[in-house]
């Protein structure tokens, strides 16, 4: 891994030492300058300065002049350090091209965190040259060479070829969540794991994403194969894999996994799922204000937080709150798949609205609390094999209808998230089955996290009309 060099410029030796000590612990190479002129000399002598921490008030040449001089030749990230916190000073710094402005006194740990964040951003922002497959792209010069020969391109053509070069190896149709996850790893936003464990359950894009990440990080990987059909033989097949996973994790983490502790966690999981199921049933005739994120947070009840004391406490608090909730108001909507929390159109209709609220999300109700904690591996395997999103689309649809009715839903939204083949492919079957069950269904296409796949106009029109239709004669 490349060691990054940081130039610390301050006329106080004590301050330079403080900053140097914290940066050195984080693996940075630190060079120091006691005044502005020395900083300029060091910067132009040493061509590999990755970032500058620059004090404002210094002898010979102040920080403003240092910044102004360096910006004539370089876009190296600069963080200004100053005891003066006036707005005018900050505005002057930003006008000169400063990337960050920190007032003294400051927390050294926060300073280091900001250094790391800026370096992560700058590693991509200032990557001006791309080379791929004989194609050389110079973004700053707006130039493309193919096998060494210049190619004249329009502005839009240049944008397109740059986009494809920067996104090589990732299909445009890949789920946006997986794209975000892969991008976060490649840009250094995710810490390197000791190992990776994944399954084909719920989303087949897992097979690509997590294998790619294992290759990227060069770490051991363990894949769990969950069969399509719900049988006792398949439960045992997955349970055997989970026993192998125990050995794999102990080897790669150095920690011992206690089966007694697993049983305790499963007992806690069972109580948590029972609490949440009861809460959803009680919610049918109650009004609970809802935003667009909380229904997805509730999905942690069935997923990564299941079995923790914190998640059990969360469901206990839900039960306490529902007893105090007023009678139901407006229309209850059950949401299938991810929720576009960023959408103004959805927010306008469903966020803290008395006219309509999201009363449940299928991602928070994927398994039943009917497993036996005394057989921990079989219990976990049963939850996976009988997971409502495992197997045919019909199982998923029927589970959604059942849970929607338990929550007193007046209608449901089937959200066709970009790149999700399972959801998009089953949309018409879902509409047919829901209507047969007396549950009006709106099929709404969009993206749970990428605004570029939004279609806000269509979302607003269709969701508004659907909710109006659910209002019945009162809205005619």
mmCIF file of C-alpha atoms in Angstrom, residues 53-287:
data_model
loop_
_atom_site.group_PDB
_atom_site.id
_atom_site.type_symbol
_atom_site.label_atom_id
_atom_site.label_comp_id
_atom_site.label_asym_id
_atom_site.label_seq_id
_atom_site.Cartn_x
_atom_site.Cartn_y
_atom_site.Cartn_z
ATOM 1 C CA UNK A 53 -2.123 21.213 6.451
ATOM 2 C CA UNK A 54 -1.542 24.966 6.385
ATOM 3 C CA UNK A 55 -1.614 27.508 9.207
ATOM 4 C CA UNK A 56 -2.729 31.033 8.300
ATOM 5 C CA UNK A 57 -0.737 33.361 10.571
ATOM 6 C CA UNK A 58 2.991 32.709 9.937
ATOM 7 C CA UNK A 59 6.176 34.769 9.487
ATOM 8 C CA UNK A 60 7.779 35.523 6.092
ATOM 9 C CA UNK A 61 4.746 34.348 4.095
ATOM 10 C CA UNK A 62 1.256 33.765 5.492
ATOM 11 C CA UNK A 63 -1.009 30.851 4.649
ATOM 12 C CA UNK A 64 -3.095 32.840 2.194
ATOM 13 C CA UNK A 65 -0.058 33.605 0.039
ATOM 14 C CA UNK A 66 1.188 30.014 0.263
ATOM 15 C CA UNK A 67 -2.188 28.752 -0.904
ATOM 16 C CA UNK A 68 -2.360 31.317 -3.700
ATOM 17 C CA UNK A 69 1.112 30.339 -4.935
ATOM 18 C CA UNK A 70 0.503 26.580 -4.862
ATOM 19 C CA UNK A 71 -2.872 26.867 -6.579
ATOM 20 C CA UNK A 72 -1.174 28.374 -9.642
ATOM 21 C CA UNK A 73 0.503 25.011 -10.236
ATOM 22 C CA UNK A 74 -1.354 22.305 -8.358
ATOM 23 C CA UNK A 75 -4.740 21.082 -7.112
ATOM 24 C CA UNK A 76 -3.207 19.256 -4.146
ATOM 25 C CA UNK A 77 -5.762 19.166 -1.254
ATOM 26 C CA UNK A 78 -5.217 21.955 1.312
ATOM 27 C CA UNK A 79 -6.675 22.170 4.818
ATOM 28 C CA UNK A 80 -6.310 25.554 6.494
ATOM 29 C CA UNK A 81 -5.655 25.663 10.258
ATOM 30 C CA UNK A 82 -6.325 28.922 12.064
ATOM 31 C CA UNK A 83 -7.180 30.427 15.405
ATOM 32 C CA UNK A 84 -9.384 32.941 13.592
ATOM 33 C CA UNK A 85 -12.856 31.584 12.950
ATOM 34 C CA UNK A 86 -14.498 34.582 11.299
ATOM 35 C CA UNK A 87 -16.784 33.945 8.350
ATOM 36 C CA UNK A 88 -14.813 36.326 6.136
ATOM 37 C CA UNK A 89 -11.601 34.347 6.701
ATOM 38 C CA UNK A 90 -13.302 31.107 5.729
ATOM 39 C CA UNK A 91 -14.797 32.654 2.611
ATOM 40 C CA UNK A 92 -11.364 33.995 1.621
ATOM 41 C CA UNK A 93 -9.869 30.521 2.065
ATOM 42 C CA UNK A 94 -12.494 28.837 -0.076
ATOM 43 C CA UNK A 95 -12.144 31.505 -2.753
ATOM 44 C CA UNK A 96 -8.419 30.672 -2.961
ATOM 45 C CA UNK A 97 -9.169 26.978 -3.446
ATOM 46 C CA UNK A 98 -8.925 25.637 0.107
ATOM 47 C CA UNK A 99 -10.581 22.224 0.502
ATOM 48 C CA UNK A 100 -11.324 22.413 4.225
ATOM 49 C CA UNK A 101 -11.126 25.004 6.992
ATOM 50 C CA UNK A 102 -10.550 23.989 10.640
ATOM 51 C CA UNK A 103 -10.480 26.421 13.545
ATOM 52 C CA UNK A 104 -8.131 26.029 16.507
ATOM 53 C CA UNK A 105 -8.403 24.468 18.998
ATOM 54 C CA UNK A 106 -9.445 21.255 17.279
ATOM 55 C CA UNK A 107 -9.606 17.541 18.030
ATOM 56 C CA UNK A 108 -6.566 15.797 16.472
ATOM 57 C CA UNK A 109 -8.694 12.716 15.830
ATOM 58 C CA UNK A 110 -11.261 14.776 13.910
ATOM 59 C CA UNK A 111 -8.431 16.417 11.966
ATOM 60 C CA UNK A 112 -7.052 13.023 10.932
ATOM 61 C CA UNK A 113 -10.535 11.838 9.946
ATOM 62 C CA UNK A 114 -10.945 14.878 7.702
ATOM 63 C CA UNK A 115 -7.526 14.301 6.157
ATOM 64 C CA UNK A 116 -8.494 10.721 5.327
ATOM 65 C CA UNK A 117 -11.877 11.767 3.931
ATOM 66 C CA UNK A 118 -10.378 14.449 1.667
ATOM 67 C CA UNK A 119 -7.692 12.072 0.395
ATOM 68 C CA UNK A 120 -10.355 9.483 -0.431
ATOM 69 C CA UNK A 121 -12.281 12.067 -2.427
ATOM 70 C CA UNK A 122 -9.237 13.526 -4.141
ATOM 71 C CA UNK A 123 -8.019 10.115 -5.275
ATOM 72 C CA UNK A 124 -10.993 10.016 -7.642
ATOM 73 C CA UNK A 125 -11.680 13.713 -8.229
ATOM 74 C CA UNK A 126 -8.224 14.377 -9.619
ATOM 75 C CA UNK A 127 -7.827 11.196 -11.624
ATOM 76 C CA UNK A 128 -7.569 12.987 -14.933
ATOM 77 C CA UNK A 129 -6.167 10.166 -17.085
ATOM 78 C CA UNK A 130 -7.835 6.810 -17.817
ATOM 79 C CA UNK A 131 -6.191 3.968 -19.754
ATOM 80 C CA UNK A 132 -8.234 0.925 -20.732
ATOM 81 C CA UNK A 133 -7.961 -1.506 -23.641
ATOM 82 C CA UNK A 134 -5.767 0.676 -25.840
ATOM 83 C CA UNK A 135 -7.910 3.741 -25.156
ATOM 84 C CA UNK A 136 -6.235 6.718 -23.465
ATOM 85 C CA UNK A 137 -8.559 9.395 -22.055
ATOM 86 C CA UNK A 138 -7.208 12.699 -20.760
ATOM 87 C CA UNK A 139 -10.135 14.327 -18.977
ATOM 88 C CA UNK A 140 -8.429 17.665 -18.354
ATOM 89 C CA UNK A 141 -7.343 18.029 -22.014
ATOM 90 C CA UNK A 142 -10.610 16.569 -23.338
ATOM 91 C CA UNK A 143 -8.564 14.234 -25.523
ATOM 92 C CA UNK A 144 -9.010 10.582 -26.551
ATOM 93 C CA UNK A 145 -6.289 8.444 -28.134
ATOM 94 C CA UNK A 146 -6.997 4.990 -29.572
ATOM 95 C CA UNK A 147 -3.808 2.972 -30.104
ATOM 96 C CA UNK A 148 -1.899 6.253 -29.955
ATOM 97 C CA UNK A 149 -4.019 8.034 -32.587
ATOM 98 C CA UNK A 150 -6.109 11.084 -31.728
ATOM 99 C CA UNK A 151 -9.879 10.719 -32.130
ATOM 100 C CA UNK A 152 -12.089 13.799 -32.496
ATOM 101 C CA UNK A 153 -15.250 13.472 -30.383
ATOM 102 C CA UNK A 154 -18.170 15.740 -29.602
ATOM 103 C CA UNK A 155 -18.792 16.763 -25.989
ATOM 104 C CA UNK A 156 -21.513 14.120 -25.541
ATOM 105 C CA UNK A 157 -19.404 11.407 -27.184
ATOM 106 C CA UNK A 158 -16.517 12.277 -24.858
ATOM 107 C CA UNK A 159 -18.845 12.070 -21.833
ATOM 108 C CA UNK A 160 -20.114 8.653 -22.914
ATOM 109 C CA UNK A 161 -16.738 7.059 -23.544
ATOM 110 C CA UNK A 162 -15.449 8.445 -20.235
ATOM 111 C CA UNK A 163 -18.492 7.050 -18.421
ATOM 112 C CA UNK A 164 -18.029 3.580 -19.916
ATOM 113 C CA UNK A 165 -14.300 3.612 -19.183
ATOM 114 C CA UNK A 166 -14.872 4.589 -15.547
ATOM 115 C CA UNK A 167 -17.564 1.934 -15.145
ATOM 116 C CA UNK A 168 -15.865 -0.905 -16.984
ATOM 117 C CA UNK A 169 -16.819 -4.368 -15.798
ATOM 118 C CA UNK A 170 -20.084 -3.250 -14.182
ATOM 119 C CA UNK A 171 -23.279 -3.841 -16.168
ATOM 120 C CA UNK A 172 -25.637 -0.890 -16.485
ATOM 121 C CA UNK A 173 -28.491 -3.186 -15.423
ATOM 122 C CA UNK A 174 -26.805 -4.240 -12.167
ATOM 123 C CA UNK A 175 -28.836 -3.328 -9.067
ATOM 124 C CA UNK A 176 -27.947 0.174 -7.847
ATOM 125 C CA UNK A 177 -27.411 -1.046 -4.276
ATOM 126 C CA UNK A 178 -24.773 -3.489 -5.496
ATOM 127 C CA UNK A 179 -23.148 -0.777 -7.624
ATOM 128 C CA UNK A 180 -23.003 1.489 -4.582
ATOM 129 C CA UNK A 181 -21.526 -1.283 -2.457
ATOM 130 C CA UNK A 182 -18.859 -2.139 -5.029
ATOM 131 C CA UNK A 183 -18.026 1.528 -5.545
ATOM 132 C CA UNK A 184 -17.688 2.142 -1.809
ATOM 133 C CA UNK A 185 -15.215 -0.732 -1.594
ATOM 134 C CA UNK A 186 -13.195 0.367 -4.609
ATOM 135 C CA UNK A 187 -12.979 3.958 -3.347
ATOM 136 C CA UNK A 188 -11.690 2.877 0.059
ATOM 137 C CA UNK A 189 -14.821 3.775 2.030
ATOM 138 C CA UNK A 190 -15.230 0.244 3.382
ATOM 139 C CA UNK A 191 -12.602 -1.280 5.674
ATOM 140 C CA UNK A 192 -10.924 -4.431 4.416
ATOM 141 C CA UNK A 193 -12.686 -7.480 5.910
ATOM 142 C CA UNK A 194 -10.949 -10.546 7.320
ATOM 143 C CA UNK A 195 -13.167 -12.720 5.148
ATOM 144 C CA UNK A 196 -16.414 -12.601 3.157
ATOM 145 C CA UNK A 197 -19.508 -14.777 3.602
ATOM 146 C CA UNK A 198 -22.423 -14.599 1.191
ATOM 147 C CA UNK A 199 -25.427 -16.568 -0.028
ATOM 148 C CA UNK A 200 -27.592 -16.792 -3.132
ATOM 149 C CA UNK A 201 -30.631 -16.018 -0.972
ATOM 150 C CA UNK A 202 -32.877 -13.058 -1.876
ATOM 151 C CA UNK A 203 -30.713 -11.606 -4.672
ATOM 152 C CA UNK A 204 -28.728 -13.457 -7.333
ATOM 153 C CA UNK A 205 -26.510 -10.392 -7.795
ATOM 154 C CA UNK A 206 -24.830 -11.520 -4.554
ATOM 155 C CA UNK A 207 -23.009 -14.139 -6.613
ATOM 156 C CA UNK A 208 -21.278 -11.419 -8.636
ATOM 157 C CA UNK A 209 -20.857 -8.709 -6.009
ATOM 158 C CA UNK A 210 -19.333 -10.667 -3.151
ATOM 159 C CA UNK A 211 -17.108 -12.833 -5.327
ATOM 160 C CA UNK A 212 -15.845 -9.623 -6.928
ATOM 161 C CA UNK A 213 -15.201 -8.119 -3.499
ATOM 162 C CA UNK A 214 -13.343 -11.233 -2.356
ATOM 163 C CA UNK A 215 -11.055 -10.920 -5.388
ATOM 164 C CA UNK A 216 -10.684 -7.171 -4.818
ATOM 165 C CA UNK A 217 -9.691 -7.518 -1.152
ATOM 166 C CA UNK A 218 -7.844 -10.819 -1.674
ATOM 167 C CA UNK A 219 -9.535 -12.422 1.344
ATOM 168 C CA UNK A 220 -11.020 -15.903 1.969
ATOM 169 C CA UNK A 221 -14.627 -16.353 0.886
ATOM 170 C CA UNK A 222 -17.408 -18.740 1.913
ATOM 171 C CA UNK A 223 -20.572 -19.144 -0.193
ATOM 172 C CA UNK A 224 -23.761 -20.666 1.229
ATOM 173 C CA UNK A 225 -25.979 -22.407 -1.312
ATOM 174 C CA UNK A 226 -29.663 -22.177 -0.370
ATOM 175 C CA UNK A 227 -31.811 -24.530 -2.503
ATOM 176 C CA UNK A 228 -34.982 -23.297 -4.174
ATOM 177 C CA UNK A 229 -37.432 -25.822 -2.677
ATOM 178 C CA UNK A 230 -38.695 -25.931 0.917
ATOM 179 C CA UNK A 231 -37.944 -29.439 2.195
ATOM 180 C CA UNK A 232 -36.445 -30.974 5.346
ATOM 181 C CA UNK A 233 -33.615 -32.375 3.227
ATOM 182 C CA UNK A 234 -32.710 -28.904 2.026
ATOM 183 C CA UNK A 235 -32.806 -27.566 5.585
ATOM 184 C CA UNK A 236 -30.289 -30.233 6.583
ATOM 185 C CA UNK A 237 -28.167 -29.440 3.522
ATOM 186 C CA UNK A 238 -27.907 -25.778 4.564
ATOM 187 C CA UNK A 239 -27.381 -26.689 8.237
ATOM 188 C CA UNK A 240 -24.335 -28.763 7.260
ATOM 189 C CA UNK A 241 -22.947 -25.768 5.375
ATOM 190 C CA UNK A 242 -23.475 -23.586 8.447
ATOM 191 C CA UNK A 243 -21.461 -26.042 10.534
ATOM 192 C CA UNK A 244 -18.662 -25.709 7.975
ATOM 193 C CA UNK A 245 -19.078 -21.938 8.167
ATOM 194 C CA UNK A 246 -18.452 -22.083 11.924
ATOM 195 C CA UNK A 247 -15.067 -23.711 11.285
ATOM 196 C CA UNK A 248 -14.301 -21.179 8.507
ATOM 197 C CA UNK A 249 -15.084 -18.182 10.730
ATOM 198 C CA UNK A 250 -13.141 -19.506 13.682
ATOM 199 C CA UNK A 251 -10.120 -20.012 11.444
ATOM 200 C CA UNK A 252 -10.265 -16.592 9.796
ATOM 201 C CA UNK A 253 -11.261 -14.472 12.805
ATOM 202 C CA UNK A 254 -9.422 -16.294 15.575
ATOM 203 C CA UNK A 255 -12.611 -16.330 17.668
ATOM 204 C CA UNK A 256 -14.420 -19.376 19.057
ATOM 205 C CA UNK A 257 -18.128 -19.699 18.263
ATOM 206 C CA UNK A 258 -20.031 -21.209 21.196
ATOM 207 C CA UNK A 259 -23.064 -23.335 20.339
ATOM 208 C CA UNK A 260 -24.575 -22.463 23.722
ATOM 209 C CA UNK A 261 -24.240 -18.797 22.819
ATOM 210 C CA UNK A 262 -25.846 -19.498 19.452
ATOM 211 C CA UNK A 263 -28.812 -21.060 21.235
ATOM 212 C CA UNK A 264 -29.147 -17.976 23.440
ATOM 213 C CA UNK A 265 -29.117 -15.729 20.389
ATOM 214 C CA UNK A 266 -31.780 -17.860 18.718
ATOM 215 C CA UNK A 267 -34.012 -17.718 21.783
ATOM 216 C CA UNK A 268 -33.657 -13.932 21.652
ATOM 217 C CA UNK A 269 -34.360 -14.016 17.890
ATOM 218 C CA UNK A 270 -37.558 -15.962 18.451
ATOM 219 C CA UNK A 271 -38.840 -13.453 21.029
ATOM 220 C CA UNK A 272 -37.917 -10.549 18.739
ATOM 221 C CA UNK A 273 -39.790 -11.980 15.757
ATOM 222 C CA UNK A 274 -42.818 -12.777 17.918
ATOM 223 C CA UNK A 275 -42.835 -9.200 19.240
ATOM 224 C CA UNK A 276 -42.678 -7.709 15.765
ATOM 225 C CA UNK A 277 -45.403 -9.997 14.441
ATOM 226 C CA UNK A 278 -47.688 -8.974 17.313
ATOM 227 C CA UNK A 279 -46.870 -5.307 16.711
ATOM 228 C CA UNK A 280 -47.854 -5.549 13.046
ATOM 229 C CA UNK A 281 -51.162 -7.184 13.992
ATOM 230 C CA UNK A 282 -51.943 -4.476 16.573
ATOM 231 C CA UNK A 283 -51.050 -1.799 14.046
ATOM 232 C CA UNK A 284 -54.043 -2.662 11.865
ATOM 233 C CA UNK A 285 -56.433 -0.305 13.676
ATOM 234 C CA UNK A 286 -53.911 2.260 14.918
ATOM 235 C CA UNK A 287 -52.376 5.423 13.510
#
